[in-house]
Amino acid sequence: MSDKLLATVDSYLASELSPEDFVEQFILQWKVERDSGLYKADPANLSELLSTIFCLADLFNAADDREDYELNDENLRLRILALLKAGEWR
């Protein structure tokens, strides 16, 4: 599960994907791989990282009138970078 999802994250962080495209692709791929059971092949800490990124992606809202708990592009990017920098999933 991790390779394709991590590649999607890398593309987003490298600005190769818009935040909208990243969120759409990541959420769709995460659900497909979850439903097919592929996530079971990942170590628990990597699975937790990807699940957390899924939750962050689900909180993304590009609209200016977003709720306080929703994330714009900058906050989504910063939160994902912080998770990756922590390195607890390695």
Tab-separated table of N, CA and C in Angstrom:
chain	number	residue	atom	x	y	z
A	1	MET	N	0.821	-1.195	0.000
A	1	MET	CA	0.000	0.000	0.000
A	1	MET	C	0.858	1.250	0.000
A	2	SER	N	1.939	1.225	0.683
A	2	SER	CA	2.681	2.445	0.953
A	2	SER	C	3.327	3.090	-0.264
A	3	ASP	N	3.836	2.318	-1.199
A	3	ASP	CA	4.608	2.900	-2.300
A	3	ASP	C	3.812	3.910	-3.119
A	4	LYS	N	2.641	3.521	-3.558
A	4	LYS	CA	1.842	4.418	-4.402
A	4	LYS	C	1.345	5.626	-3.601
A	5	LEU	N	0.934	5.388	-2.369
A	5	LEU	CA	0.455	6.497	-1.540
A	5	LEU	C	1.585	7.464	-1.208
A	6	LEU	N	2.752	6.939	-0.864
A	6	LEU	CA	3.891	7.813	-0.567
A	6	LEU	C	4.335	8.573	-1.806
A	7	ALA	N	4.248	7.957	-2.976
A	7	ALA	CA	4.592	8.653	-4.214
A	7	ALA	C	3.611	9.804	-4.465
A	8	THR	N	2.353	9.612	-4.132
A	8	THR	CA	1.357	10.678	-4.277
A	8	THR	C	1.673	11.824	-3.322
A	9	VAL	N	2.048	11.488	-2.098
A	9	VAL	CA	2.450	12.515	-1.126
A	9	VAL	C	3.671	13.272	-1.645
A	10	ASP	N	4.673	12.550	-2.134
A	10	ASP	CA	5.880	13.192	-2.661
A	10	ASP	C	5.556	14.136	-3.813
A	11	SER	N	4.652	13.710	-4.705
A	11	SER	CA	4.266	14.558	-5.838
A	11	SER	C	3.593	15.842	-5.357
A	12	TYR	N	2.762	15.715	-4.355
A	12	TYR	CA	2.100	16.902	-3.794
A	12	TYR	C	3.127	17.840	-3.160
A	13	LEU	N	4.000	17.294	-2.354
A	13	LEU	CA	4.987	18.128	-1.674
A	13	LEU	C	5.971	18.777	-2.647
A	14	ALA	N	6.184	18.148	-3.793
A	14	ALA	CA	7.052	18.711	-4.830
A	14	ALA	C	6.282	19.655	-5.752
A	15	SER	N	5.041	19.944	-5.409
A	15	SER	CA	4.158	20.824	-6.180
A	15	SER	C	3.878	20.301	-7.581
A	16	GLU	N	3.956	18.986	-7.755
A	16	GLU	CA	3.603	18.362	-9.027
A	16	GLU	C	2.100	18.105	-9.110
A	17	LEU	N	1.427	18.118	-7.963
A	17	LEU	CA	-0.021	17.950	-7.885
A	17	LEU	C	-0.618	19.142	-7.158
A	18	SER	N	-1.741	19.604	-7.636
A	18	SER	CA	-2.456	20.642	-6.895
A	18	SER	C	-2.997	20.006	-5.619
A	19	PRO	N	-3.316	20.806	-4.615
A	19	PRO	CA	-3.873	20.214	-3.395
A	19	PRO	C	-5.173	19.462	-3.673
A	20	GLU	N	-5.991	19.996	-4.573
A	20	GLU	CA	-7.241	19.331	-4.909
A	20	GLU	C	-7.000	17.962	-5.550
A	21	ASP	N	-6.037	17.907	-6.485
A	21	ASP	CA	-5.714	16.634	-7.132
A	21	ASP	C	-5.094	15.657	-6.135
A	22	PHE	N	-4.223	16.163	-5.275
A	22	PHE	CA	-3.617	15.304	-4.259
A	22	PHE	C	-4.688	14.675	-3.379
A	23	VAL	N	-5.577	15.503	-2.855
A	23	VAL	CA	-6.618	15.010	-1.950
A	23	VAL	C	-7.482	13.966	-2.655
A	24	GLU	N	-7.898	14.263	-3.866
A	24	GLU	CA	-8.739	13.328	-4.605
A	24	GLU	C	-8.015	11.999	-4.844
A	25	GLN	N	-6.785	12.067	-5.335
A	25	GLN	CA	-6.029	10.855	-5.637
A	25	GLN	C	-5.680	10.068	-4.386
A	26	PHE	N	-5.231	10.757	-3.353
A	26	PHE	CA	-4.808	10.064	-2.130
A	26	PHE	C	-5.995	9.369	-1.469
A	27	ILE	N	-7.091	10.075	-1.316
A	27	ILE	CA	-8.259	9.488	-0.655
A	27	ILE	C	-8.790	8.299	-1.452
A	28	LEU	N	-8.885	8.437	-2.758
A	28	LEU	CA	-9.369	7.335	-3.584
A	28	LEU	C	-8.447	6.118	-3.470
A	29	GLN	N	-7.144	6.320	-3.625
A	29	GLN	CA	-6.189	5.213	-3.561
A	29	GLN	C	-6.170	4.586	-2.178
A	30	TRP	N	-6.227	5.393	-1.131
A	30	TRP	CA	-6.217	4.874	0.247
A	30	TRP	C	-7.431	3.970	0.470
A	31	LYS	N	-8.599	4.408	0.011
A	31	LYS	CA	-9.809	3.606	0.193
A	31	LYS	C	-9.747	2.304	-0.598
A	32	VAL	N	-9.250	2.362	-1.822
A	32	VAL	CA	-9.120	1.153	-2.638
A	32	VAL	C	-8.198	0.154	-1.949
A	33	GLU	N	-7.061	0.635	-1.486
A	33	GLU	CA	-6.086	-0.260	-0.866
A	33	GLU	C	-6.557	-0.744	0.505
A	34	ARG	N	-7.278	0.084	1.215
A	34	ARG	CA	-7.865	-0.352	2.488
A	34	ARG	C	-8.887	-1.448	2.246
A	35	ASP	N	-9.775	-1.222	1.304
A	35	ASP	CA	-10.846	-2.175	1.034
A	35	ASP	C	-10.330	-3.500	0.478
A	36	SER	N	-9.204	-3.458	-0.225
A	36	SER	CA	-8.640	-4.679	-0.791
A	36	SER	C	-7.752	-5.421	0.205
A	37	GLY	N	-7.456	-4.781	1.345
A	37	GLY	CA	-6.629	-5.414	2.374
A	37	GLY	C	-5.139	-5.236	2.179
A	38	LEU	N	-4.719	-4.463	1.174
A	38	LEU	CA	-3.287	-4.259	0.933
A	38	LEU	C	-2.582	-3.579	2.109
A	39	TYR	N	-3.319	-2.798	2.876
A	39	TYR	CA	-2.718	-2.081	3.998
A	39	TYR	C	-2.119	-3.038	5.031
A	40	LYS	N	-2.596	-4.267	5.061
A	40	LYS	CA	-2.122	-5.238	6.048
A	40	LYS	C	-0.653	-5.606	5.839
A	41	ALA	N	-0.127	-5.339	4.655
A	41	ALA	CA	1.273	-5.639	4.365
A	41	ALA	C	2.223	-4.576	4.921
A	42	ASP	N	1.694	-3.434	5.296
A	42	ASP	CA	2.524	-2.340	5.810
A	42	ASP	C	2.796	-2.511	7.295
A	43	PRO	N	3.967	-2.053	7.750
A	43	PRO	CA	4.201	-2.009	9.194
A	43	PRO	C	3.169	-1.092	9.856
A	44	ALA	N	2.872	-1.351	11.100
A	44	ALA	CA	1.831	-0.593	11.808
A	44	ALA	C	2.111	0.907	11.811
A	45	ASN	N	3.361	1.300	12.012
A	45	ASN	CA	3.661	2.732	12.079
A	45	ASN	C	3.485	3.423	10.723
A	46	LEU	N	3.763	2.719	9.621
A	46	LEU	CA	3.540	3.289	8.296
A	46	LEU	C	2.048	3.366	8.003
A	47	SER	N	1.324	2.345	8.378
A	47	SER	CA	-0.129	2.355	8.208
A	47	SER	C	-0.753	3.516	8.977
A	48	GLU	N	-0.244	3.764	10.176
A	48	GLU	CA	-0.748	4.885	10.981
A	48	GLU	C	-0.432	6.220	10.309
A	49	LEU	N	0.761	6.360	9.756
A	49	LEU	CA	1.131	7.591	9.050
A	49	LEU	C	0.179	7.835	7.885
A	50	LEU	N	-0.041	6.809	7.073
A	50	LEU	CA	-0.906	6.963	5.908
A	50	LEU	C	-2.346	7.249	6.316
A	51	SER	N	-2.793	6.639	7.386
A	51	SER	CA	-4.147	6.919	7.883
A	51	SER	C	-4.262	8.352	8.385
A	52	THR	N	-3.218	8.839	9.015
A	52	THR	CA	-3.220	10.221	9.491
A	52	THR	C	-3.235	11.197	8.318
A	53	ILE	N	-2.452	10.903	7.280
A	53	ILE	CA	-2.468	11.756	6.088
A	53	ILE	C	-3.845	11.711	5.441
A	54	PHE	N	-4.480	10.552	5.436
A	54	PHE	CA	-5.851	10.444	4.923
A	54	PHE	C	-6.768	11.394	5.686
A	55	CYS	N	-6.668	11.393	7.009
A	55	CYS	CA	-7.514	12.273	7.830
A	55	CYS	C	-7.234	13.742	7.518
A	56	LEU	N	-5.962	14.089	7.361
A	56	LEU	CA	-5.610	15.471	7.019
A	56	LEU	C	-6.170	15.847	5.649
A	57	ALA	N	-6.033	14.941	4.685
A	57	ALA	CA	-6.556	15.207	3.345
A	57	ALA	C	-8.072	15.413	3.392
A	58	ASP	N	-8.735	14.651	4.240
A	58	ASP	CA	-10.180	14.770	4.376
A	58	ASP	C	-10.584	16.117	4.979
A	59	LEU	N	-9.677	16.752	5.685
A	59	LEU	CA	-9.951	18.058	6.291
A	59	LEU	C	-9.649	19.224	5.347
A	60	PHE	N	-9.098	18.936	4.176
A	60	PHE	CA	-8.758	19.992	3.231
A	60	PHE	C	-10.019	20.628	2.661
A	61	ASN	N	-9.979	21.958	2.572
A	61	ASN	CA	-11.050	22.720	1.942
A	61	ASN	C	-10.419	23.943	1.291
A	62	ALA	N	-10.520	24.023	-0.017
A	62	ALA	CA	-9.900	25.127	-0.754
A	62	ALA	C	-10.676	26.440	-0.637
A	63	ALA	N	-11.920	26.365	-0.203
A	63	ALA	CA	-12.763	27.562	-0.132
A	63	ALA	C	-12.269	28.521	0.950
A	64	ASP	N	-12.457	29.797	0.707
A	64	ASP	CA	-12.055	30.811	1.692
A	64	ASP	C	-12.935	30.802	2.930
A	65	ASP	N	-14.135	30.269	2.817
A	65	ASP	CA	-15.049	30.261	3.965
A	65	ASP	C	-15.021	28.917	4.713
A	66	ARG	N	-13.832	28.307	4.770
A	66	ARG	CA	-13.692	27.009	5.434
A	66	ARG	C	-13.943	27.148	6.932
A	67	GLU	N	-14.318	26.050	7.522
A	67	GLU	CA	-14.514	25.984	8.975
A	67	GLU	C	-13.153	26.049	9.670
A	68	ASP	N	-13.142	26.384	10.951
A	68	ASP	CA	-11.887	26.518	11.695
A	68	ASP	C	-11.060	25.239	11.706
A	69	TYR	N	-11.725	24.099	11.704
A	69	TYR	CA	-11.011	22.828	11.784
A	69	TYR	C	-10.494	22.351	10.415
A	70	GLU	N	-10.956	22.987	9.337
A	70	GLU	CA	-10.540	22.577	8.002
A	70	GLU	C	-9.186	23.183	7.649
A	71	LEU	N	-8.494	22.547	6.710
A	71	LEU	CA	-7.144	22.956	6.337
A	71	LEU	C	-7.116	23.551	4.940
A	72	ASN	N	-6.347	24.622	4.786
A	72	ASN	CA	-6.069	25.142	3.450
A	72	ASN	C	-4.812	24.441	2.928
A	73	ASP	N	-4.378	24.789	1.741
A	73	ASP	CA	-3.206	24.144	1.138
A	73	ASP	C	-1.973	24.274	2.020
A	74	GLU	N	-1.712	25.471	2.501
A	74	GLU	CA	-0.514	25.700	3.313
A	74	GLU	C	-0.525	24.855	4.584
A	75	ASN	N	-1.641	24.838	5.281
A	75	ASN	CA	-1.714	24.064	6.522
A	75	ASN	C	-1.656	22.567	6.263
A	76	LEU	N	-2.278	22.108	5.187
A	76	LEU	CA	-2.203	20.694	4.826
A	76	LEU	C	-0.755	20.298	4.556
A	77	ARG	N	-0.079	21.095	3.772
A	77	ARG	CA	1.324	20.827	3.428
A	77	ARG	C	2.211	20.821	4.684
A	78	LEU	N	2.028	21.811	5.546
A	78	LEU	CA	2.833	21.892	6.765
A	78	LEU	C	2.585	20.717	7.703
A	79	ARG	N	1.339	20.303	7.825
A	79	ARG	CA	1.011	19.179	8.711
A	79	ARG	C	1.604	17.869	8.181
A	80	ILE	N	1.546	17.678	6.865
A	80	ILE	CA	2.131	16.466	6.274
A	80	ILE	C	3.643	16.488	6.429
A	81	LEU	N	4.262	17.634	6.162
A	81	LEU	CA	5.718	17.744	6.333
A	81	LEU	C	6.137	17.449	7.768
A	82	ALA	N	5.377	17.933	8.736
A	82	ALA	CA	5.690	17.680	10.142
A	82	ALA	C	5.619	16.191	10.457
A	83	LEU	N	4.627	15.507	9.915
A	83	LEU	CA	4.526	14.059	10.126
A	83	LEU	C	5.730	13.335	9.544
A	84	LEU	N	6.088	13.694	8.330
A	84	LEU	CA	7.214	13.035	7.675
A	84	LEU	C	8.531	13.346	8.369
A	85	LYS	N	8.665	14.578	8.841
A	85	LYS	CA	9.894	14.993	9.520
A	85	LYS	C	10.066	14.250	10.836
A	86	ALA	N	8.960	13.967	11.513
A	86	ALA	CA	9.037	13.246	12.783
A	86	ALA	C	9.670	11.874	12.578
A	87	GLY	N	9.451	11.289	11.402
A	87	GLY	CA	10.127	10.048	11.040
A	87	GLY	C	9.749	8.831	11.847
A	88	GLU	N	8.701	8.894	12.636
A	88	GLU	CA	8.314	7.767	13.483
A	88	GLU	C	7.803	6.584	12.672
A	89	TRP	N	7.529	6.779	11.425
A	89	TRP	CA	6.986	5.717	10.580
A	89	TRP	C	8.069	4.883	9.921
A	90	ARG	N	9.298	5.305	10.022
A	90	ARG	CA	10.394	4.587	9.353
A	90	ARG	C	10.823	3.389	10.143
